[in-house]
Amino acid sequence: MKFEEIEALMRRNESLSEQYVLPENFIVVRLDGRGFTKLTKEKLSLEKPFDKKFSEVMLDATKHLFNIGFKVIYGYTQSDEISLLIHKDDNTFSRKIRKINSVLAGEVSAFFSLQFQEICVFDCRTIAIPNHEMLLDYFCWRQEDSHRNSLSAYCYWTLRKNEFNAKQATEKIETLSMADKNELLFQYGINYNTLPLWQKRGIGIWNKEVKKQSFNPVTKEPVVYLRNELFVEKELMIRDEYRVFLKEIFDTF
């Protein structure tokens, strides 16, 4: 078989397996650290349960993803997870899911690895979302997950620091309701309600057009222009208030 024939065959087989995000759908991607439990426990020297440097690197990695060619509207990060909302009109890589997943996972893995000088790997999944209500549902769901995981993490590491081994701490937490977990922390002198909000609710990042003023050296007159800037919120509101906050951002797109 000639090279041209082989290439045509391979290209056809490749294209048959392609999946795309259909037009008029928003693109949401979620990136998660792969094997980060071992990484954070054995290779990185981190404060438990939450490390400020780790959180700042996650934030910087999320910001980085705003600047690699996709039209990102909103980013949300908690723990070792990043969610991005990409505009429904974005046509990067012709909306091929394979390309979106591989490029975003590669970008954030490389960025994160450079910051810690360790091999850090993220996986990526792409989700098609057709309307604003489902977008609000998605990001509120991820924030609720953040809250639950944060509470469990505080309980786990509080027990570990008080003579429980890993198995004992895990088994004890599994039997507790959220109210019980709050009570457990209180017994050890920790008021969960007073802890930093970024640890409980995650961090939001969004792109916004803002008016800037400059000076025209030729006409000697002030000039007003629009510029995209990233805004970061480390003290996010929750539930209905968070939904309203997101709606104000999403309704402009």
PDB file of C-alpha atoms in Angstrom:
ATOM      1  CA  MET A   1       0.000   0.000   0.000  1.00  0.00           C
ATOM      2  CA  LYS A   2       1.334   3.429  -0.940  1.00  0.00           C
ATOM      3  CA  PHE A   3       2.061   6.083   1.679  1.00  0.00           C
ATOM      4  CA  GLU A   4      -0.776   8.294   0.402  1.00  0.00           C
ATOM      5  CA  GLU A   5      -3.253   5.418   0.742  1.00  0.00           C
ATOM      6  CA  ILE A   6      -2.052   4.581   4.268  1.00  0.00           C
ATOM      7  CA  GLU A   7      -2.305   8.227   5.286  1.00  0.00           C
ATOM      8  CA  ALA A   8      -5.845   8.539   3.900  1.00  0.00           C
ATOM      9  CA  LEU A   9      -6.863   5.386   5.784  1.00  0.00           C
ATOM     10  CA  MET A  10      -5.326   6.557   9.069  1.00  0.00           C
ATOM     11  CA  ARG A  11      -6.841  10.032   8.733  1.00  0.00           C
ATOM     12  CA  ARG A  12     -10.269   8.532   8.091  1.00  0.00           C
ATOM     13  CA  ASN A  13     -10.018   6.232  11.112  1.00  0.00           C
ATOM     14  CA  GLU A  14      -8.834   9.136  13.244  1.00  0.00           C
ATOM     15  CA  SER A  15     -11.695  11.395  12.187  1.00  0.00           C
ATOM     16  CA  LEU A  16     -14.333   8.708  12.765  1.00  0.00           C
ATOM     17  CA  SER A  17     -13.406   8.569  16.456  1.00  0.00           C
ATOM     18  CA  GLU A  18     -13.490  12.359  16.976  1.00  0.00           C
ATOM     19  CA  GLN A  19     -16.013  13.865  19.366  1.00  0.00           C
ATOM     20  CA  TYR A  20     -16.996  17.530  19.317  1.00  0.00           C
ATOM     21  CA  VAL A  21     -18.820  19.955  21.571  1.00  0.00           C
ATOM     22  CA  LEU A  22     -21.823  20.920  19.477  1.00  0.00           C
ATOM     23  CA  PRO A  23     -22.405  24.569  18.487  1.00  0.00           C
ATOM     24  CA  GLU A  24     -24.339  26.837  20.873  1.00  0.00           C
ATOM     25  CA  ASN A  25     -23.164  24.835  23.887  1.00  0.00           C
ATOM     26  CA  PHE A  26     -20.953  26.321  26.548  1.00  0.00           C
ATOM     27  CA  ILE A  27     -17.806  24.305  27.235  1.00  0.00           C
ATOM     28  CA  VAL A  28     -16.963  23.467  30.825  1.00  0.00           C
ATOM     29  CA  VAL A  29     -13.724  21.656  31.594  1.00  0.00           C
ATOM     30  CA  ARG A  30     -12.707  20.196  34.932  1.00  0.00           C
ATOM     31  CA  LEU A  31      -9.083  19.441  35.687  1.00  0.00           C
ATOM     32  CA  ASP A  32      -8.078  17.269  38.637  1.00  0.00           C
ATOM     33  CA  GLY A  33      -4.692  16.416  40.056  1.00  0.00           C
ATOM     34  CA  ARG A  34      -3.801  12.785  39.348  1.00  0.00           C
ATOM     35  CA  GLY A  35      -2.177  10.933  42.238  1.00  0.00           C
ATOM     36  CA  PHE A  36      -2.040  14.122  44.307  1.00  0.00           C
ATOM     37  CA  THR A  37      -2.689  12.302  47.592  1.00  0.00           C
ATOM     38  CA  LYS A  38       0.690  10.603  47.297  1.00  0.00           C
ATOM     39  CA  LEU A  39       2.316  13.710  45.837  1.00  0.00           C
ATOM     40  CA  THR A  40       1.213  16.007  48.651  1.00  0.00           C
ATOM     41  CA  LYS A  41       1.923  13.505  51.427  1.00  0.00           C
ATOM     42  CA  GLU A  42       5.300  12.146  50.290  1.00  0.00           C
ATOM     43  CA  LYS A  43       7.022  14.587  47.932  1.00  0.00           C
ATOM     44  CA  LEU A  44       5.812  18.085  48.753  1.00  0.00           C
ATOM     45  CA  SER A  45       6.313  19.654  52.152  1.00  0.00           C
ATOM     46  CA  LEU A  46       2.865  21.152  52.723  1.00  0.00           C
ATOM     47  CA  GLU A  47       0.921  22.421  55.675  1.00  0.00           C
ATOM     48  CA  LYS A  48      -2.086  20.240  56.488  1.00  0.00           C
ATOM     49  CA  PRO A  49      -4.969  20.355  55.720  1.00  0.00           C
ATOM     50  CA  PHE A  50      -4.496  23.481  53.581  1.00  0.00           C
ATOM     51  CA  ASP A  51      -1.274  24.998  52.351  1.00  0.00           C
ATOM     52  CA  LYS A  52      -1.173  28.636  51.263  1.00  0.00           C
ATOM     53  CA  LYS A  53       1.569  28.160  48.649  1.00  0.00           C
ATOM     54  CA  PHE A  54      -0.264  25.204  47.096  1.00  0.00           C
ATOM     55  CA  SER A  55      -3.447  27.269  46.858  1.00  0.00           C
ATOM     56  CA  GLU A  56      -1.578  30.193  45.281  1.00  0.00           C
ATOM     57  CA  VAL A  57      -0.050  27.883  42.665  1.00  0.00           C
ATOM     58  CA  MET A  58      -3.509  26.503  41.868  1.00  0.00           C
ATOM     59  CA  LEU A  59      -4.739  30.075  41.477  1.00  0.00           C
ATOM     60  CA  ASP A  60      -1.801  31.014  39.238  1.00  0.00           C
ATOM     61  CA  ALA A  61      -2.349  27.868  37.164  1.00  0.00           C
ATOM     62  CA  THR A  62      -5.993  28.834  36.680  1.00  0.00           C
ATOM     63  CA  LYS A  63      -4.968  32.336  35.599  1.00  0.00           C
ATOM     64  CA  HIS A  64      -2.501  30.792  33.157  1.00  0.00           C
ATOM     65  CA  LEU A  65      -5.336  28.905  31.458  1.00  0.00           C
ATOM     66  CA  PHE A  66      -7.077  32.212  30.727  1.00  0.00           C
ATOM     67  CA  ASN A  67      -4.180  33.136  28.440  1.00  0.00           C
ATOM     68  CA  ILE A  68      -3.544  30.162  26.166  1.00  0.00           C
ATOM     69  CA  GLY A  69      -6.036  30.866  23.395  1.00  0.00           C
ATOM     70  CA  PHE A  70      -9.452  29.846  24.742  1.00  0.00           C
ATOM     71  CA  LYS A  71     -12.158  32.431  25.461  1.00  0.00           C
ATOM     72  CA  VAL A  72     -12.509  31.691  29.168  1.00  0.00           C
ATOM     73  CA  ILE A  73     -15.342  33.436  31.008  1.00  0.00           C
ATOM     74  CA  TYR A  74     -14.957  32.086  34.539  1.00  0.00           C
ATOM     75  CA  GLY A  75     -12.574  29.885  36.484  1.00  0.00           C
ATOM     76  CA  TYR A  76     -13.039  28.202  39.843  1.00  0.00           C
ATOM     77  CA  THR A  77     -10.433  26.356  41.878  1.00  0.00           C
ATOM     78  CA  GLN A  78     -10.618  24.382  45.095  1.00  0.00           C
ATOM     79  CA  SER A  79      -8.178  21.836  46.512  1.00  0.00           C
ATOM     80  CA  ASP A  80      -6.424  20.231  43.474  1.00  0.00           C
ATOM     81  CA  GLU A  81      -9.306  20.968  41.094  1.00  0.00           C
ATOM     82  CA  ILE A  82      -9.907  23.636  38.435  1.00  0.00           C
ATOM     83  CA  SER A  83     -13.146  24.263  36.539  1.00  0.00           C
ATOM     84  CA  LEU A  84     -13.241  26.574  33.519  1.00  0.00           C
ATOM     85  CA  LEU A  85     -16.204  27.999  31.653  1.00  0.00           C
ATOM     86  CA  ILE A  86     -15.418  28.604  27.970  1.00  0.00           C
ATOM     87  CA  HIS A  87     -17.629  30.813  25.790  1.00  0.00           C
ATOM     88  CA  LYS A  88     -20.167  29.005  23.612  1.00  0.00           C
ATOM     89  CA  ASP A  89     -18.799  30.780  20.512  1.00  0.00           C
ATOM     90  CA  ASP A  90     -15.231  29.612  21.114  1.00  0.00           C
ATOM     91  CA  ASN A  91     -14.083  27.506  18.171  1.00  0.00           C
ATOM     92  CA  THR A  92     -10.560  26.637  19.292  1.00  0.00           C
ATOM     93  CA  PHE A  93      -9.444  23.304  17.770  1.00  0.00           C
ATOM     94  CA  SER A  94     -12.858  23.178  16.059  1.00  0.00           C
ATOM     95  CA  ARG A  95     -14.253  22.225  19.517  1.00  0.00           C
ATOM     96  CA  LYS A  96     -12.635  18.778  19.360  1.00  0.00           C
ATOM     97  CA  ILE A  97     -12.899  17.212  22.808  1.00  0.00           C
ATOM     98  CA  ARG A  98      -9.662  15.248  22.368  1.00  0.00           C
ATOM     99  CA  LYS A  99      -7.707  18.433  21.680  1.00  0.00           C
ATOM    100  CA  ILE A 100      -9.352  20.468  24.435  1.00  0.00           C
ATOM    101  CA  ASN A 101      -8.616  17.778  27.024  1.00  0.00           C
ATOM    102  CA  SER A 102      -5.041  17.114  25.975  1.00  0.00           C
ATOM    103  CA  VAL A 103      -3.992  20.754  25.611  1.00  0.00           C
ATOM    104  CA  LEU A 104      -5.508  21.975  28.878  1.00  0.00           C
ATOM    105  CA  ALA A 105      -4.215  18.977  30.850  1.00  0.00           C
ATOM    106  CA  GLY A 106      -0.770  19.422  29.328  1.00  0.00           C
ATOM    107  CA  GLU A 107      -0.664  23.158  30.021  1.00  0.00           C
ATOM    108  CA  VAL A 108      -1.672  22.952  33.677  1.00  0.00           C
ATOM    109  CA  SER A 109       0.516  19.878  34.339  1.00  0.00           C
ATOM    110  CA  ALA A 110       3.577  21.631  32.925  1.00  0.00           C
ATOM    111  CA  PHE A 111       2.825  24.885  34.763  1.00  0.00           C
ATOM    112  CA  PHE A 112       2.314  23.131  38.092  1.00  0.00           C
ATOM    113  CA  SER A 113       5.388  20.915  37.702  1.00  0.00           C
ATOM    114  CA  LEU A 114       7.617  23.936  37.090  1.00  0.00           C
ATOM    115  CA  GLN A 115       6.361  25.653  40.236  1.00  0.00           C
ATOM    116  CA  PHE A 116       7.126  22.700  42.527  1.00  0.00           C
ATOM    117  CA  GLN A 117       9.987  21.099  40.568  1.00  0.00           C
ATOM    118  CA  GLU A 118       8.184  17.760  40.765  1.00  0.00           C
ATOM    119  CA  ILE A 119       6.245  15.829  38.126  1.00  0.00           C
ATOM    120  CA  CYS A 120       2.618  16.882  38.708  1.00  0.00           C
ATOM    121  CA  VAL A 121      -0.052  15.487  36.409  1.00  0.00           C
ATOM    122  CA  PHE A 122      -3.646  16.630  35.838  1.00  0.00           C
ATOM    123  CA  ASP A 123      -6.412  14.894  33.949  1.00  0.00           C
ATOM    124  CA  CYS A 124      -9.156  16.787  32.133  1.00  0.00           C
ATOM    125  CA  ARG A 125     -12.774  16.179  31.161  1.00  0.00           C
ATOM    126  CA  THR A 126     -14.915  18.312  28.878  1.00  0.00           C
ATOM    127  CA  ILE A 127     -18.630  18.862  29.467  1.00  0.00           C
ATOM    128  CA  ALA A 128     -21.126  20.468  27.074  1.00  0.00           C
ATOM    129  CA  ILE A 129     -23.671  22.666  28.869  1.00  0.00           C
ATOM    130  CA  PRO A 130     -26.546  24.189  26.858  1.00  0.00           C
ATOM    131  CA  ASN A 131     -27.850  26.999  29.087  1.00  0.00           C
ATOM    132  CA  HIS A 132     -27.135  29.392  31.942  1.00  0.00           C
ATOM    133  CA  GLU A 133     -29.218  27.550  34.542  1.00  0.00           C
ATOM    134  CA  MET A 134     -27.166  24.394  34.117  1.00  0.00           C
ATOM    135  CA  LEU A 135     -23.984  26.463  34.320  1.00  0.00           C
ATOM    136  CA  LEU A 136     -25.133  27.875  37.640  1.00  0.00           C
ATOM    137  CA  ASP A 137     -26.011  24.374  38.839  1.00  0.00           C
ATOM    138  CA  TYR A 138     -22.563  23.102  37.874  1.00  0.00           C
ATOM    139  CA  PHE A 139     -20.524  25.742  39.690  1.00  0.00           C
ATOM    140  CA  CYS A 140     -22.769  25.692  42.769  1.00  0.00           C
ATOM    141  CA  TRP A 141     -22.318  21.905  42.850  1.00  0.00           C
ATOM    142  CA  ARG A 142     -18.535  22.233  42.728  1.00  0.00           C
ATOM    143  CA  GLN A 143     -18.594  24.776  45.548  1.00  0.00           C
ATOM    144  CA  GLU A 144     -20.753  22.512  47.704  1.00  0.00           C
ATOM    145  CA  ASP A 145     -18.243  19.740  47.031  1.00  0.00           C
ATOM    146  CA  SER A 146     -15.484  22.097  48.163  1.00  0.00           C
ATOM    147  CA  HIS A 147     -17.282  22.786  51.431  1.00  0.00           C
ATOM    148  CA  ARG A 148     -17.849  19.103  52.195  1.00  0.00           C
ATOM    149  CA  ASN A 149     -14.286  18.119  51.318  1.00  0.00           C
ATOM    150  CA  SER A 150     -12.848  20.979  53.360  1.00  0.00           C
ATOM    151  CA  LEU A 151     -14.786  19.986  56.446  1.00  0.00           C
ATOM    152  CA  SER A 152     -13.727  16.343  56.096  1.00  0.00           C
ATOM    153  CA  ALA A 153     -10.093  17.335  55.534  1.00  0.00           C
ATOM    154  CA  TYR A 154     -10.040  19.429  58.696  1.00  0.00           C
ATOM    155  CA  CYS A 155     -11.553  16.549  60.680  1.00  0.00           C
ATOM    156  CA  TYR A 156      -9.099  14.021  59.227  1.00  0.00           C
ATOM    157  CA  TRP A 157      -5.967  16.045  59.939  1.00  0.00           C
ATOM    158  CA  THR A 158      -7.197  17.110  63.361  1.00  0.00           C
ATOM    159  CA  LEU A 159      -7.574  13.450  64.288  1.00  0.00           C
ATOM    160  CA  ARG A 160      -4.193  12.559  62.763  1.00  0.00           C
ATOM    161  CA  LYS A 161      -2.558  15.241  64.895  1.00  0.00           C
ATOM    162  CA  ASN A 162      -4.236  13.750  67.942  1.00  0.00           C
ATOM    163  CA  GLU A 163      -2.920  10.178  67.857  1.00  0.00           C
ATOM    164  CA  PHE A 164      -5.320   8.647  65.317  1.00  0.00           C
ATOM    165  CA  ASN A 165      -3.681   6.689  62.513  1.00  0.00           C
ATOM    166  CA  ALA A 166      -4.857   7.064  58.896  1.00  0.00           C
ATOM    167  CA  LYS A 167      -7.260   4.090  59.050  1.00  0.00           C
ATOM    168  CA  GLN A 168      -8.791   5.141  62.363  1.00  0.00           C
ATOM    169  CA  ALA A 169      -9.278   8.740  61.256  1.00  0.00           C
ATOM    170  CA  THR A 170     -10.894   7.717  57.958  1.00  0.00           C
ATOM    171  CA  GLU A 171     -13.270   5.241  59.615  1.00  0.00           C
ATOM    172  CA  LYS A 172     -14.353   7.750  62.260  1.00  0.00           C
ATOM    173  CA  ILE A 173     -15.101  10.496  59.720  1.00  0.00           C
ATOM    174  CA  GLU A 174     -17.154   8.147  57.536  1.00  0.00           C
ATOM    175  CA  THR A 175     -19.715   7.721  60.331  1.00  0.00           C
ATOM    176  CA  LEU A 176     -20.207  11.456  60.993  1.00  0.00           C
ATOM    177  CA  SER A 177     -22.786  13.872  59.607  1.00  0.00           C
ATOM    178  CA  MET A 178     -21.744  17.409  58.714  1.00  0.00           C
ATOM    179  CA  ALA A 179     -23.097  18.651  62.052  1.00  0.00           C
ATOM    180  CA  ASP A 180     -21.113  15.947  63.860  1.00  0.00           C
ATOM    181  CA  LYS A 181     -17.951  16.963  62.019  1.00  0.00           C
ATOM    182  CA  ASN A 182     -18.389  20.558  63.130  1.00  0.00           C
ATOM    183  CA  GLU A 183     -18.862  19.352  66.691  1.00  0.00           C
ATOM    184  CA  LEU A 184     -15.747  17.161  66.482  1.00  0.00           C
ATOM    185  CA  LEU A 185     -13.637  20.146  65.438  1.00  0.00           C
ATOM    186  CA  PHE A 186     -15.158  22.260  68.215  1.00  0.00           C
ATOM    187  CA  GLN A 187     -14.101  19.620  70.738  1.00  0.00           C
ATOM    188  CA  TYR A 188     -10.517  20.143  69.611  1.00  0.00           C
ATOM    189  CA  GLY A 189     -10.788  23.929  69.854  1.00  0.00           C
ATOM    190  CA  ILE A 190     -11.482  24.625  66.150  1.00  0.00           C
ATOM    191  CA  ASN A 191     -14.436  26.766  65.086  1.00  0.00           C
ATOM    192  CA  TYR A 192     -14.943  25.811  61.436  1.00  0.00           C
ATOM    193  CA  ASN A 193     -17.039  28.938  60.803  1.00  0.00           C
ATOM    194  CA  THR A 194     -14.070  31.219  61.490  1.00  0.00           C
ATOM    195  CA  LEU A 195     -11.622  29.510  59.115  1.00  0.00           C
ATOM    196  CA  PRO A 196     -10.466  31.321  55.935  1.00  0.00           C
ATOM    197  CA  LEU A 197     -13.215  31.304  53.310  1.00  0.00           C
ATOM    198  CA  TRP A 198     -10.916  30.229  50.442  1.00  0.00           C
ATOM    199  CA  GLN A 199     -10.324  26.965  52.275  1.00  0.00           C
ATOM    200  CA  LYS A 200     -14.054  26.251  52.505  1.00  0.00           C
ATOM    201  CA  ARG A 201     -15.544  27.827  49.387  1.00  0.00           C
ATOM    202  CA  GLY A 202     -12.762  27.866  46.806  1.00  0.00           C
ATOM    203  CA  ILE A 203     -11.623  30.820  44.690  1.00  0.00           C
ATOM    204  CA  GLY A 204     -13.319  32.441  41.692  1.00  0.00           C
ATOM    205  CA  ILE A 205     -11.562  34.144  38.754  1.00  0.00           C
ATOM    206  CA  TRP A 206     -13.254  35.965  35.917  1.00  0.00           C
ATOM    207  CA  ASN A 207     -12.498  38.123  32.907  1.00  0.00           C
ATOM    208  CA  LYS A 208     -14.039  41.580  32.720  1.00  0.00           C
ATOM    209  CA  GLU A 209     -13.772  44.542  30.377  1.00  0.00           C
ATOM    210  CA  VAL A 210     -12.814  47.680  32.288  1.00  0.00           C
ATOM    211  CA  LYS A 211     -12.384  51.266  31.175  1.00  0.00           C
ATOM    212  CA  LYS A 212      -8.845  52.600  31.324  1.00  0.00           C
ATOM    213  CA  GLN A 213      -7.591  56.109  30.804  1.00  0.00           C
ATOM    214  CA  SER A 214      -4.427  56.933  28.922  1.00  0.00           C
ATOM    215  CA  PHE A 215      -2.856  59.962  27.236  1.00  0.00           C
ATOM    216  CA  ASN A 216      -2.389  60.593  23.534  1.00  0.00           C
ATOM    217  CA  PRO A 217       1.080  62.149  23.123  1.00  0.00           C
ATOM    218  CA  VAL A 218       0.178  63.524  19.694  1.00  0.00           C
ATOM    219  CA  THR A 219      -3.124  65.270  20.456  1.00  0.00           C
ATOM    220  CA  LYS A 220      -2.208  65.900  24.113  1.00  0.00           C
ATOM    221  CA  GLU A 221      -5.663  64.650  25.106  1.00  0.00           C
ATOM    222  CA  PRO A 222      -6.829  61.903  27.482  1.00  0.00           C
ATOM    223  CA  VAL A 223      -7.992  58.681  25.840  1.00  0.00           C
ATOM    224  CA  VAL A 224     -10.436  56.133  27.269  1.00  0.00           C
ATOM    225  CA  TYR A 225     -10.129  52.539  26.123  1.00  0.00           C
ATOM    226  CA  LEU A 226     -11.418  49.086  27.128  1.00  0.00           C
ATOM    227  CA  ARG A 227      -9.119  46.412  28.485  1.00  0.00           C
ATOM    228  CA  ASN A 228      -9.698  42.859  29.735  1.00  0.00           C
ATOM    229  CA  GLU A 229      -8.597  42.251  33.316  1.00  0.00           C
ATOM    230  CA  LEU A 230      -8.719  39.228  35.582  1.00  0.00           C
ATOM    231  CA  PHE A 231     -10.541  39.603  38.877  1.00  0.00           C
ATOM    232  CA  VAL A 232      -9.991  37.204  41.783  1.00  0.00           C
ATOM    233  CA  GLU A 233     -12.386  36.572  44.675  1.00  0.00           C
ATOM    234  CA  LYS A 234     -11.040  34.621  47.650  1.00  0.00           C
ATOM    235  CA  GLU A 235     -14.089  35.276  49.833  1.00  0.00           C
ATOM    236  CA  LEU A 236     -16.902  33.869  47.742  1.00  0.00           C
ATOM    237  CA  MET A 237     -20.466  33.923  48.964  1.00  0.00           C
ATOM    238  CA  ILE A 238     -22.365  30.613  49.106  1.00  0.00           C
ATOM    239  CA  ARG A 239     -25.533  28.963  47.802  1.00  0.00           C
ATOM    240  CA  ASP A 240     -28.171  31.472  46.572  1.00  0.00           C
ATOM    241  CA  GLU A 241     -25.828  34.451  46.929  1.00  0.00           C
ATOM    242  CA  TYR A 242     -23.124  32.634  44.973  1.00  0.00           C
ATOM    243  CA  ARG A 243     -25.681  31.815  42.300  1.00  0.00           C
ATOM    244  CA  VAL A 244     -26.597  35.503  41.970  1.00  0.00           C
ATOM    245  CA  PHE A 245     -22.900  36.432  41.794  1.00  0.00           C
ATOM    246  CA  LEU A 246     -22.329  33.913  38.980  1.00  0.00           C
ATOM    247  CA  LYS A 247     -25.476  34.985  37.129  1.00  0.00           C
ATOM    248  CA  GLU A 248     -24.219  38.563  36.947  1.00  0.00           C
ATOM    249  CA  ILE A 249     -21.026  37.335  35.294  1.00  0.00           C
ATOM    250  CA  PHE A 250     -22.649  34.808  32.939  1.00  0.00           C
ATOM    251  CA  ASP A 251     -25.469  37.125  31.812  1.00  0.00           C
ATOM    252  CA  THR A 252     -22.960  39.377  30.056  1.00  0.00           C
ATOM    253  CA  PHE A 253     -22.082  36.522  27.657  1.00  0.00           C
TER     254      PHE A 253
END
